[in-house]
Coordinates of C-alpha atoms and ligand atoms in Angstrom, one line a residue:
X1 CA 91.8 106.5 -42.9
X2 CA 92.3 109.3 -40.5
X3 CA 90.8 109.7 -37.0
X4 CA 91.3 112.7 -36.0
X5 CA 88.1 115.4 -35.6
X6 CA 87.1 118.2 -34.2
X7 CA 86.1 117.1 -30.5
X8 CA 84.5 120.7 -29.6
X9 CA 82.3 120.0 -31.8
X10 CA 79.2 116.9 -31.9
X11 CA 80.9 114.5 -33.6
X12 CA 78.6 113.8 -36.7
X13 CA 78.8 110.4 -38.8
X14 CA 77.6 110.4 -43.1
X15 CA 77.3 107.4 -45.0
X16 CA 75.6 108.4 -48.5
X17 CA 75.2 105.9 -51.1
X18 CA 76.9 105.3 -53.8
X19 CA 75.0 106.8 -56.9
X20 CA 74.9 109.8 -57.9
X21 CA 71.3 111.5 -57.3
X22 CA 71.8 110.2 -54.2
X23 CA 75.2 111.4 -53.3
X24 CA 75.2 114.8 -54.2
X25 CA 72.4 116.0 -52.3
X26 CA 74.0 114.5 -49.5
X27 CA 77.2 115.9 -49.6
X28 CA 75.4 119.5 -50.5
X29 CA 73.7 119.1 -46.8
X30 CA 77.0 118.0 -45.4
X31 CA 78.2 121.0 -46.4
X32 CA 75.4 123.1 -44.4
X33 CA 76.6 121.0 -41.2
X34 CA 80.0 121.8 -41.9
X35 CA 79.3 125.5 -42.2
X36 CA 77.4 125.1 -38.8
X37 CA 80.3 124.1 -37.0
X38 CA 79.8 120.4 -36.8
X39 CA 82.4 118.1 -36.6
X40 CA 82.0 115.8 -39.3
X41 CA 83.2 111.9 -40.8
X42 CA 81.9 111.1 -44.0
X43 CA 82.4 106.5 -44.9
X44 CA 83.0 106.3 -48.3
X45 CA 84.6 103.5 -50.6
X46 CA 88.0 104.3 -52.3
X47 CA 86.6 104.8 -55.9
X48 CA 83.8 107.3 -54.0
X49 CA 86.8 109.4 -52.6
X50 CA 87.3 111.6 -55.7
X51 CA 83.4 112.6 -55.6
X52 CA 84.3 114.4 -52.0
X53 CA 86.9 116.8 -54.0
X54 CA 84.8 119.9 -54.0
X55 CA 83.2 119.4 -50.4
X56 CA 87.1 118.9 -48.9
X57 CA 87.9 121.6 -51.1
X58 CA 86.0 124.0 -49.4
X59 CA 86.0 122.2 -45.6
X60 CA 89.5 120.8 -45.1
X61 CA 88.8 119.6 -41.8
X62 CA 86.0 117.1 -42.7
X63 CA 87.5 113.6 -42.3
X64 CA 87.0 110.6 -44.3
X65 CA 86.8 107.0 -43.4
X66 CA 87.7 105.6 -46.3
X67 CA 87.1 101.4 -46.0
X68 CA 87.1 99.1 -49.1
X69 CA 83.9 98.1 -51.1
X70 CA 83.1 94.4 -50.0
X71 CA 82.5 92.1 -52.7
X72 CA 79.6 90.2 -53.9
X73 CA 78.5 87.6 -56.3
X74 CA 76.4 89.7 -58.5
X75 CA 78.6 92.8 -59.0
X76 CA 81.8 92.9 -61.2
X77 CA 85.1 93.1 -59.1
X78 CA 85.7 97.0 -58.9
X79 CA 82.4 97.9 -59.3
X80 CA 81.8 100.2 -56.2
X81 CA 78.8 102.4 -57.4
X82 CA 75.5 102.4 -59.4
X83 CA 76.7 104.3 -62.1
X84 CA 79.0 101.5 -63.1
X85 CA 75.8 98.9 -63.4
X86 CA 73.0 100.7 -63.9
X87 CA 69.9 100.6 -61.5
X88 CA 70.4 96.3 -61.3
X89 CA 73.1 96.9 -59.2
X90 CA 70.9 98.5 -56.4
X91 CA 70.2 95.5 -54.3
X92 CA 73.4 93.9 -54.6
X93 CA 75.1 96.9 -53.2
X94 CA 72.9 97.2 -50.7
X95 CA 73.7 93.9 -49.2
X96 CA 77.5 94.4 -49.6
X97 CA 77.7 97.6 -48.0
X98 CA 76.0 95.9 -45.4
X99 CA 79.0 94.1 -44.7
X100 CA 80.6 97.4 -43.5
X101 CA 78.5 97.2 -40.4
X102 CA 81.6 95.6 -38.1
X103 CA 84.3 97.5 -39.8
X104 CA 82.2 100.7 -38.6
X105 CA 81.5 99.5 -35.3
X106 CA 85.2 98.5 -34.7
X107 CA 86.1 101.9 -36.0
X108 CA 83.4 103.9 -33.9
X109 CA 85.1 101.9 -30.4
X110 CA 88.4 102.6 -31.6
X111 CA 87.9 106.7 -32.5
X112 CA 89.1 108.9 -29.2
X113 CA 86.0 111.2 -29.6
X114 CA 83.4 109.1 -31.7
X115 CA 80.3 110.4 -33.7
X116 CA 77.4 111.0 -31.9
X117 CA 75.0 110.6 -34.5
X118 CA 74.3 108.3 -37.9
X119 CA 73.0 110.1 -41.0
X120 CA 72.5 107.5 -43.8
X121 CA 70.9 107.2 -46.8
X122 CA 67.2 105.8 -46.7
X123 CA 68.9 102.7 -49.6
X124 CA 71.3 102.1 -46.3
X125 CA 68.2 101.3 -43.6
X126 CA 70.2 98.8 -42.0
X127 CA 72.4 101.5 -40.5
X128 CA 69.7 101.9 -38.2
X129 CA 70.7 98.9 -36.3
X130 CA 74.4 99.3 -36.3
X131 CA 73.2 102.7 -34.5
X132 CA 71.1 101.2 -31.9
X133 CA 74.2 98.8 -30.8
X134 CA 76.0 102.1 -30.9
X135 CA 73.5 103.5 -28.6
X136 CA 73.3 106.2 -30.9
X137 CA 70.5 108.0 -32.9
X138 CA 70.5 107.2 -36.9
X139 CA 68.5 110.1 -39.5
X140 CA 67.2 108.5 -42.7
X141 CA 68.5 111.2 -45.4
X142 CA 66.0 110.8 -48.1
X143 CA 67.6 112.4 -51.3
X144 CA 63.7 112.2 -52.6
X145 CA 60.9 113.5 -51.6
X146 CA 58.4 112.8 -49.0
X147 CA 55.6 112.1 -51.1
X148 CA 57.5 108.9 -52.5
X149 CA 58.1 108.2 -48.9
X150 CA 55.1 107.3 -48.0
X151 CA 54.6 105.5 -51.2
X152 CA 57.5 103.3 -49.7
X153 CA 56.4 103.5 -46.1
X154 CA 53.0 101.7 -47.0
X155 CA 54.3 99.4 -49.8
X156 CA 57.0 98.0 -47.7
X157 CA 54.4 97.3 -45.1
X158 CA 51.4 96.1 -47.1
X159 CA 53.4 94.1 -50.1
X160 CA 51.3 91.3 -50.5
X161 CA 48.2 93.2 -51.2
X162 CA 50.3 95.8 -53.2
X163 CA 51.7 93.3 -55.5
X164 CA 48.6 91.6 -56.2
X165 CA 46.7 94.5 -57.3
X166 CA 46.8 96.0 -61.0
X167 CA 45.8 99.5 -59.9
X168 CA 47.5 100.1 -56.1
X169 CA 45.4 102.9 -54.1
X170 CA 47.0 104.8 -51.4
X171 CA 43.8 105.7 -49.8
X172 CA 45.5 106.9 -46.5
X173 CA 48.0 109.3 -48.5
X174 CA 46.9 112.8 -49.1
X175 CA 44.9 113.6 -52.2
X176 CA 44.3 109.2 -52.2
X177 CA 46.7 108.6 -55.1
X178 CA 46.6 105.5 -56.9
X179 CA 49.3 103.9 -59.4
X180 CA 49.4 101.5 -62.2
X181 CA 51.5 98.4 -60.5
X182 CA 54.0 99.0 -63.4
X183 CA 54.1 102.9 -62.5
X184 CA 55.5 101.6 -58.2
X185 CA 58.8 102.3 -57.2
X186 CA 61.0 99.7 -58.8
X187 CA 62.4 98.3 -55.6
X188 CA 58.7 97.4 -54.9
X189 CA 57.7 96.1 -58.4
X190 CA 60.8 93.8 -58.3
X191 CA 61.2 92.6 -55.3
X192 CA 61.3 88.9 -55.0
X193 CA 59.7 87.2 -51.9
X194 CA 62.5 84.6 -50.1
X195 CA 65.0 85.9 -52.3
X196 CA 68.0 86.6 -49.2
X197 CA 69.0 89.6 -51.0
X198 CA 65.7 91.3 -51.2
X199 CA 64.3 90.0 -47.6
X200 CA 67.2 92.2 -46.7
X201 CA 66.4 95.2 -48.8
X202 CA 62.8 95.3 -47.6
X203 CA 64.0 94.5 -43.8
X204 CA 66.0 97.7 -44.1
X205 CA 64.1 99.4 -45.8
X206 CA 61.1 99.1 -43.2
X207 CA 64.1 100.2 -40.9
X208 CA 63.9 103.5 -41.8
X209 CA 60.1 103.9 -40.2
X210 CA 61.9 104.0 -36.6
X211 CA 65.1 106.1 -37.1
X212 CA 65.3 109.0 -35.1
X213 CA 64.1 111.4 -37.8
X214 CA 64.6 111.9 -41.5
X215 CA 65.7 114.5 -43.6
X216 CA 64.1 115.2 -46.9
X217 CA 65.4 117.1 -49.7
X218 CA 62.2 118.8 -50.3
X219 CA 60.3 122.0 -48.9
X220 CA 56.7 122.7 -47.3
X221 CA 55.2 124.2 -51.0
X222 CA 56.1 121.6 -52.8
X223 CA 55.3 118.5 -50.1
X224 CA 53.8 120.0 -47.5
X225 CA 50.6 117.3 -47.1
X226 CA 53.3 114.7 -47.2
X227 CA 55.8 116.0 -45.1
X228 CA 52.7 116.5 -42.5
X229 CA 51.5 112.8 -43.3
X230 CA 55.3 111.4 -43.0
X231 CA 55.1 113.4 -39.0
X232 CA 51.6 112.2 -38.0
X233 CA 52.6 108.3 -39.1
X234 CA 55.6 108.3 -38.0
X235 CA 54.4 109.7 -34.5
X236 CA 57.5 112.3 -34.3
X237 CA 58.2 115.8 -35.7
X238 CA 61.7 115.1 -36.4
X239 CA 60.4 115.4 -40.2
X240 CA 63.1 118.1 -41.4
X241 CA 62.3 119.5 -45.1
X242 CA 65.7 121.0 -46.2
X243 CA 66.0 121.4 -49.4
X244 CA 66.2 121.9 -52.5
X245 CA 69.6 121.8 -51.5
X246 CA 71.7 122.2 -54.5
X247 CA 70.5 125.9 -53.9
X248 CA 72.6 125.6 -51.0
X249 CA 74.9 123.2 -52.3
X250 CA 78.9 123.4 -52.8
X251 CA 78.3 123.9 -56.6
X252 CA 76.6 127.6 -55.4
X253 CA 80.5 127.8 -54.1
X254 CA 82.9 125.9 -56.4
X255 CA 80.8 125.9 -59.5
X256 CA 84.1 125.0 -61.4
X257 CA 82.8 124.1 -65.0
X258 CA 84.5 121.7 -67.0
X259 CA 84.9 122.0 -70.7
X260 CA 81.7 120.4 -71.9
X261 CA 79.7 122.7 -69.4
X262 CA 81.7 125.8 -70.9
X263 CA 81.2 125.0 -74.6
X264 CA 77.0 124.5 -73.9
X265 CA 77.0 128.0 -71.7
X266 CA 78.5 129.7 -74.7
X267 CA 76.3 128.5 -76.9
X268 CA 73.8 129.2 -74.5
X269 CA 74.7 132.5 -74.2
X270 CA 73.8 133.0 -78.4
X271 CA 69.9 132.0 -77.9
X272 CA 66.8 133.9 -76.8
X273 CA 65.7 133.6 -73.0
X274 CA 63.8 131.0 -72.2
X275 CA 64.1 129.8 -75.5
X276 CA 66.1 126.2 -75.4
X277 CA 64.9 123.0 -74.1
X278 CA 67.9 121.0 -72.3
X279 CA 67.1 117.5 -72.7
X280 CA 68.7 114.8 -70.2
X281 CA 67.9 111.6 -68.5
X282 CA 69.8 111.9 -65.2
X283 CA 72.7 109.4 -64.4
X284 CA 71.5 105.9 -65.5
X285 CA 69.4 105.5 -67.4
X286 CA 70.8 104.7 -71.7
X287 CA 68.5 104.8 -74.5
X288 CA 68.0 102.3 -77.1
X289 CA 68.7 103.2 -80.8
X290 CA 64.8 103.2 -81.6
X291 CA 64.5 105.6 -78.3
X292 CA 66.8 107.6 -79.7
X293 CA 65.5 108.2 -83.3
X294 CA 62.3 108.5 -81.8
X295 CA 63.6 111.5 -79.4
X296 CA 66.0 113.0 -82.3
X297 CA 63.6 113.7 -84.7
X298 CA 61.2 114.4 -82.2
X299 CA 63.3 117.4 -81.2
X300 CA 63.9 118.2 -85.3
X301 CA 60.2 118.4 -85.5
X302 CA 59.4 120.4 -82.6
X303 CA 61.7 123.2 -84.5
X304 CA 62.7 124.4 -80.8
X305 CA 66.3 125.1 -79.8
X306 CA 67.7 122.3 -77.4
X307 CA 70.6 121.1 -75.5
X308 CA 71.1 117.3 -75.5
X309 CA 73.4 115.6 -73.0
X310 CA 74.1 111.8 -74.9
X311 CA 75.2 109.5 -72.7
X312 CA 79.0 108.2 -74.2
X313 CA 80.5 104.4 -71.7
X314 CA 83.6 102.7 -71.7
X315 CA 82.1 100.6 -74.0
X316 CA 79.4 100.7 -77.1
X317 CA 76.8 98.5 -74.9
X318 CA 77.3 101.4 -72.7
X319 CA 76.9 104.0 -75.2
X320 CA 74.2 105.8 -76.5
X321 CA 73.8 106.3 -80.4
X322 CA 72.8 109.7 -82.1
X323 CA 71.6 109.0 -85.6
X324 CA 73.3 109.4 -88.7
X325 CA 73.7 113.0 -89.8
X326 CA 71.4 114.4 -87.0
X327 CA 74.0 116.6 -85.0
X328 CA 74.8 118.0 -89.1
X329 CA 71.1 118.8 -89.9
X330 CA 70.5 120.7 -87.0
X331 CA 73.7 122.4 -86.2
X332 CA 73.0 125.7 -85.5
X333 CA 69.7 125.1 -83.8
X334 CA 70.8 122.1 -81.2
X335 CA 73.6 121.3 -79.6
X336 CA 74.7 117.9 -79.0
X337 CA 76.7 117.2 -75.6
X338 CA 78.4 113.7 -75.6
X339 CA 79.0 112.5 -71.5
X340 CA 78.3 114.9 -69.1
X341 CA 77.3 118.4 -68.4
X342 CA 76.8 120.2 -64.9
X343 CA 73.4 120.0 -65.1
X344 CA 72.6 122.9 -62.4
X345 CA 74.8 125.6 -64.4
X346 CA 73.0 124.5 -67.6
X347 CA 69.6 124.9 -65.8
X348 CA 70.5 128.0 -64.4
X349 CA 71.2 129.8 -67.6
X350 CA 68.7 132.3 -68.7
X351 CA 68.2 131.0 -72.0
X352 CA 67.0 127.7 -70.9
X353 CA 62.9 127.2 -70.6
X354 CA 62.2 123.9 -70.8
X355 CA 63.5 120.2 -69.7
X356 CA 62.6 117.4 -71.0
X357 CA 63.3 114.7 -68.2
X358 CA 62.9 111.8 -66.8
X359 CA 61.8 113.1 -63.2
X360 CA 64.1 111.8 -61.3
X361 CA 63.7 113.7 -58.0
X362 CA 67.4 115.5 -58.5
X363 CA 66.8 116.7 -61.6
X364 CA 62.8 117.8 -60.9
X365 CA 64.4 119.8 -58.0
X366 CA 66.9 121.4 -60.3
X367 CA 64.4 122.3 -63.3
X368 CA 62.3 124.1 -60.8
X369 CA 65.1 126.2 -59.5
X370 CA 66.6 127.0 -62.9
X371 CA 62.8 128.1 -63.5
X372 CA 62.6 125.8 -66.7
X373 CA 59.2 123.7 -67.4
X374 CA 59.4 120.5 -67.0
X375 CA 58.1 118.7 -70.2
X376 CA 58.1 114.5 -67.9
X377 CA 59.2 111.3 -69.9
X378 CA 59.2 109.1 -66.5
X379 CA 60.8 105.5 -67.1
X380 CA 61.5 103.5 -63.9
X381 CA 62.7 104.0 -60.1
X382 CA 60.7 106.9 -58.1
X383 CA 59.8 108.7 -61.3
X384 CA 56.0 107.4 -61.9
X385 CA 55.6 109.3 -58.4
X386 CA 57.5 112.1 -58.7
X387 CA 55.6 112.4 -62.3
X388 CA 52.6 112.8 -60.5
X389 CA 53.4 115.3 -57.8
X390 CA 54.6 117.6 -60.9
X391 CA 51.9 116.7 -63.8
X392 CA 48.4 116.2 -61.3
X393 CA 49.0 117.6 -57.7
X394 CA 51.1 120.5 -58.3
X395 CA 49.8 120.9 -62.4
X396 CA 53.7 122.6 -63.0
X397 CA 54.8 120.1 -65.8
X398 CA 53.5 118.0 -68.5
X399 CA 53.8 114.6 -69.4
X400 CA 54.4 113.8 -73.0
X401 CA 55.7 109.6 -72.8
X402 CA 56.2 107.0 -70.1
X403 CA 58.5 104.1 -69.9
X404 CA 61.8 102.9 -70.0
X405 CA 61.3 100.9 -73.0
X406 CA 58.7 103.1 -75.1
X407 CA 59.8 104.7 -78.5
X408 CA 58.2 107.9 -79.1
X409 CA 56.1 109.1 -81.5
X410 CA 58.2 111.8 -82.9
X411 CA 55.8 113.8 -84.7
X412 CA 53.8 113.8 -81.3
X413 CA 56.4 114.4 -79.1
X414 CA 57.5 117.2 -81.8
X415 CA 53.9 119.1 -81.4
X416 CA 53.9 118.6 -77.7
X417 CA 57.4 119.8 -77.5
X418 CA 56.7 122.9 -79.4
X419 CA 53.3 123.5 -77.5
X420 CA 54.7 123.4 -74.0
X421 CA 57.5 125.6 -74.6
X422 CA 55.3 127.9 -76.7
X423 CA 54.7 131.7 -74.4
X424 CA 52.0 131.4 -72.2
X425 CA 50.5 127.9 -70.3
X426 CA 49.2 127.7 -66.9
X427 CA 51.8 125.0 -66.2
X428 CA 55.0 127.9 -66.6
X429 CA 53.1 130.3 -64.5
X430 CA 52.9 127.8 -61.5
X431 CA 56.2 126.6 -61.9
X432 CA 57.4 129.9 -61.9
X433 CA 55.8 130.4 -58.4
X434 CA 57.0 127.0 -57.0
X435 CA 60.6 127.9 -58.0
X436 CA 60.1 131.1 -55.9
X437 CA 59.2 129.2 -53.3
X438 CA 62.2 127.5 -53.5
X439 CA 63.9 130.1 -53.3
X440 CA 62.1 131.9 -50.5
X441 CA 62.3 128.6 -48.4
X442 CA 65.9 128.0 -48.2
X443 CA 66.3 132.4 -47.4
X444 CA 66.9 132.8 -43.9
X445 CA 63.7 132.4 -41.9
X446 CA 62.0 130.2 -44.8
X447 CA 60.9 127.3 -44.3
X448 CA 63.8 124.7 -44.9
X449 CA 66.1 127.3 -43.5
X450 CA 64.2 126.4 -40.5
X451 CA 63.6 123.0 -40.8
X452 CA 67.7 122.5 -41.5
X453 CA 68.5 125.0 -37.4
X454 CA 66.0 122.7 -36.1
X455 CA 67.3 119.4 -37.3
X456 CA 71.0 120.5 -36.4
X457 CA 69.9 121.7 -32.8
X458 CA 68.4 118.3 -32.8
X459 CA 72.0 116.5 -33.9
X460 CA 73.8 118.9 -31.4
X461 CA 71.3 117.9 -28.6
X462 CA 73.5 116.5 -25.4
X463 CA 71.2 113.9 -24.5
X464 CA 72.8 112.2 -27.1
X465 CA 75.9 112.0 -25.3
X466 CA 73.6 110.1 -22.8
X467 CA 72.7 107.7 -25.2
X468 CA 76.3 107.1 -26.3
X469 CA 77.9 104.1 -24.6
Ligands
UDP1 N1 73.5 115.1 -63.8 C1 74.4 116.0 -64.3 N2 74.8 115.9 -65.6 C2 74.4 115.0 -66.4 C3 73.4 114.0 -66.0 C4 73.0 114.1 -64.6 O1 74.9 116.9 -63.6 O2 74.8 115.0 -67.6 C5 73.2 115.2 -62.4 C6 71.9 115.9 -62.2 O3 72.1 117.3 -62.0 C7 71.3 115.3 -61.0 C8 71.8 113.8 -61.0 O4 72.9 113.8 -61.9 O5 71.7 115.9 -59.8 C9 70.8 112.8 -61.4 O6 69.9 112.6 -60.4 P1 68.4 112.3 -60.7 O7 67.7 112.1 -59.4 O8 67.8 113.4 -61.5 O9 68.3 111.0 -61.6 P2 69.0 109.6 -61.5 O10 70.4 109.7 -62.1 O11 69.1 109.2 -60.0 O12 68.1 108.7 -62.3

């Protein structure tokens, strides 16, 4: 653990959370603090430590408070982030990294020259309260957008009548979106009333409507109504759209590829532009054997190029399993990627025009950028909603299954496949003006460029030195 910081500096505190769609967009905007001169500790757990290697890399003097991972019934000993458990593991480490809240505080009176400001993940709400007994301001970071938000906001506040309907509206959001009750957030779809763990989830979850701002990464053409709706319910304009920010992320600094990134960017560099389809289902989610003979000869069928990124564990529950003599059949035309690839450089490449993904917000963010289409299989978590932004509001992406547990129809998904990659449809040409946006938004003057001076004038404000103590 090291104390030391940069005192002419504000003193900023990070806690991310522990999974990885969550972490990396955090520690791409603590690399934007760090560039603007903030003094900066980030609290992670010792098996989080080695994810902080690039941002150290490039900003030596950001300090670490590094405390164990308390324990608690429901995880394995060890286990210290998502990844390891799969989404279950959400709520209970939630309610053990809650148990960091003295360790912090004892830290916080102990430090010489102590942070002047929380930002936390919106899955760590309770930090909200540790910074009121601070006496300082806390910043919900969201690492989704703002349209699920709101989804949250209202659910969290109205779960009684959201769990007892089959078809939830959400009259009061923009554009009055309604979901199937299976299609909610799974925090809300799961939660169990009187259960201590999730009383505690929801408690901190409804925390997050009275931090001192939030920070979303998202930008005004792809959420504007909802970052707008987040600023008129939440009666404050400390509503700061910053992203996408693995634009402006450490990877745009240290790309550093590892072998299985520079095998797939050579092939990569054999096909047509716009010609592949990468194909990956973020950081969690593993699917079955019938999912995956479903998808492979889906992707056979469809007679497009594609990268696939097959999930490999520690062990073969964890493991996902191509089908006998697939990866020979199509050798040539797809390439197989067993683990992990950096999904950004993949998207980036020229030659890639199409993802097929679960829409997870990370990965959404990341297709549009790297100008691919996104062709939506949404399963569980946030990705109903985020679906929905993509497929009806914004009409960039198409929707070809849903659900963690379907099996698809490969000679459907095949034609659909080959249909949305095929030259022209309506859906490319918008994306292809969204990912501009992008682009333009994070420029200097754009509008998360903005939003991200505004919200770091707002952390260097002195009246927080008022507040302190
Ligand atoms: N990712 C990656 N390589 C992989 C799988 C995932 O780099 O092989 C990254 C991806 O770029 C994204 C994150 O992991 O930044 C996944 O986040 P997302 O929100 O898309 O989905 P989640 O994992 O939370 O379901």
């Amino acid at each position: 653990m090291s104390t030391m910081a940069n005192t002419k500096q504000p003193h900023i505190f990070i806690f991310p959370y522990p999974a990885q769609g969550h972490m990396l967009p955090m520690l791409d905007l603590t690399h934007q603090l760090a560039l603007s001169g903030l003094s900066i500790t980030v609290l992670v757990t010792p098996k989080n430590l080695p994810t902080l290697n690039s941002l150290l890399s490039i900003h030596p003097l950001i300090q670490t408070l590094v405390l164990p991972f308390p324990s608690h019934p429901k995880l394995p000993a060890g286990v210290e982030n998502v990844r390891e458990v799969g989404s279950f593991g959400n709520i209970p480490i939630i309610n053990a990294l809650s148990k960091l809240q003295d360790p912090i505080i004892q830290w916080f009176k102990s430090h010489p020259s102590p942070p002047v400001a929380i930002i936390s993940d919106f899955f760590l709400g309770w930090t909200s309260k540790t910074a009121n007994q601070l006496g300082i301001p806390r910043f919900t970071f969201y690492s989704s957008g703002a349209f699920l938000a709101s989804v949250l906001n209202h659910s969290w506040q109205n779960m009684k009548t959201v769990r007892s309907k089959a078809i939830v509206d959400f009259s009061d959001l923009p554009g009055a979106p309604s979901f199937k009750n299976e299609h909610l957030p799974s925090t809300i779809r799961l939660y169990r009333e009187s259960d201590p763990d999730w009383e505690f989830v929801k408690d901190s979850s409804i925390a997050n409507l009275f931090s001192w701002g939030c920070v979303f990464n998202s930008y005004e053409a792809l959420e504007d109504p909802y970052l707008d709706y987040l600023t008129r319910t939440l009666g404050h304009k400390r509503v700061y759209g910053v992203g996408p920010l693995s634009l402006i992320g450490t990877q745009m600094v240290a790309p550093n590829p590892h072998p299985g990134s520079i095998n797939a960017l050579t092939w990569l560099d054999g096909c047509p532009d716009g010609s592949v389809l990468y194909v990956c289902f973020g950081s969690q989610k593993l699917l079955n054997r019938e999912q995956m003979v479903g998808l492979a000869n889906g992707l056979e069928r469809s007679g497009i190029r594609f990268v696939w990124v097959v999930k490999t564990g520690t062990t073969q529950e964890e493991a996902e399993v191509i089908p006998d003599g697939f990866e020979d059949r199509v050798s040539g035309h797809g390439l197989v990627i067993k683990g992990w690839v950096q999904q950004v450089l993949i998207l980036g490449h020229r030659a890639v025009g199409g993802f097929l993904s679960h829409c997870g917000w990370n990965s959404v963010l990341e297709g549009i950028v790297g100008g691919a289409m996104i062709i939506g299989w949404p399963m569980e978590a946030d990705q109903f909603v985020n679906a929905r932004l993509l497929v009806e509001d914004l009409g960039v992406a198409v929707k070809v299954c849903e659900g963690g547990e379907t099996v698809p129809d490969s000679t459907k998904l095949g034609n659909e496949i080959a249909q949305a990659m095929s030259e022209k449809s309506p859906q490319k040409v918008r994306a292809k003006k969204l990912r501009d946006e992008a682009i333009a938004a994070v420029d200097n003057g754009g509008s998360s460029s903005r939003a991200l001076d505004g919200f770091i004038k707002e952390l260097a404000r002195p009246k927080f030195d008022t507040l302190h103590g």
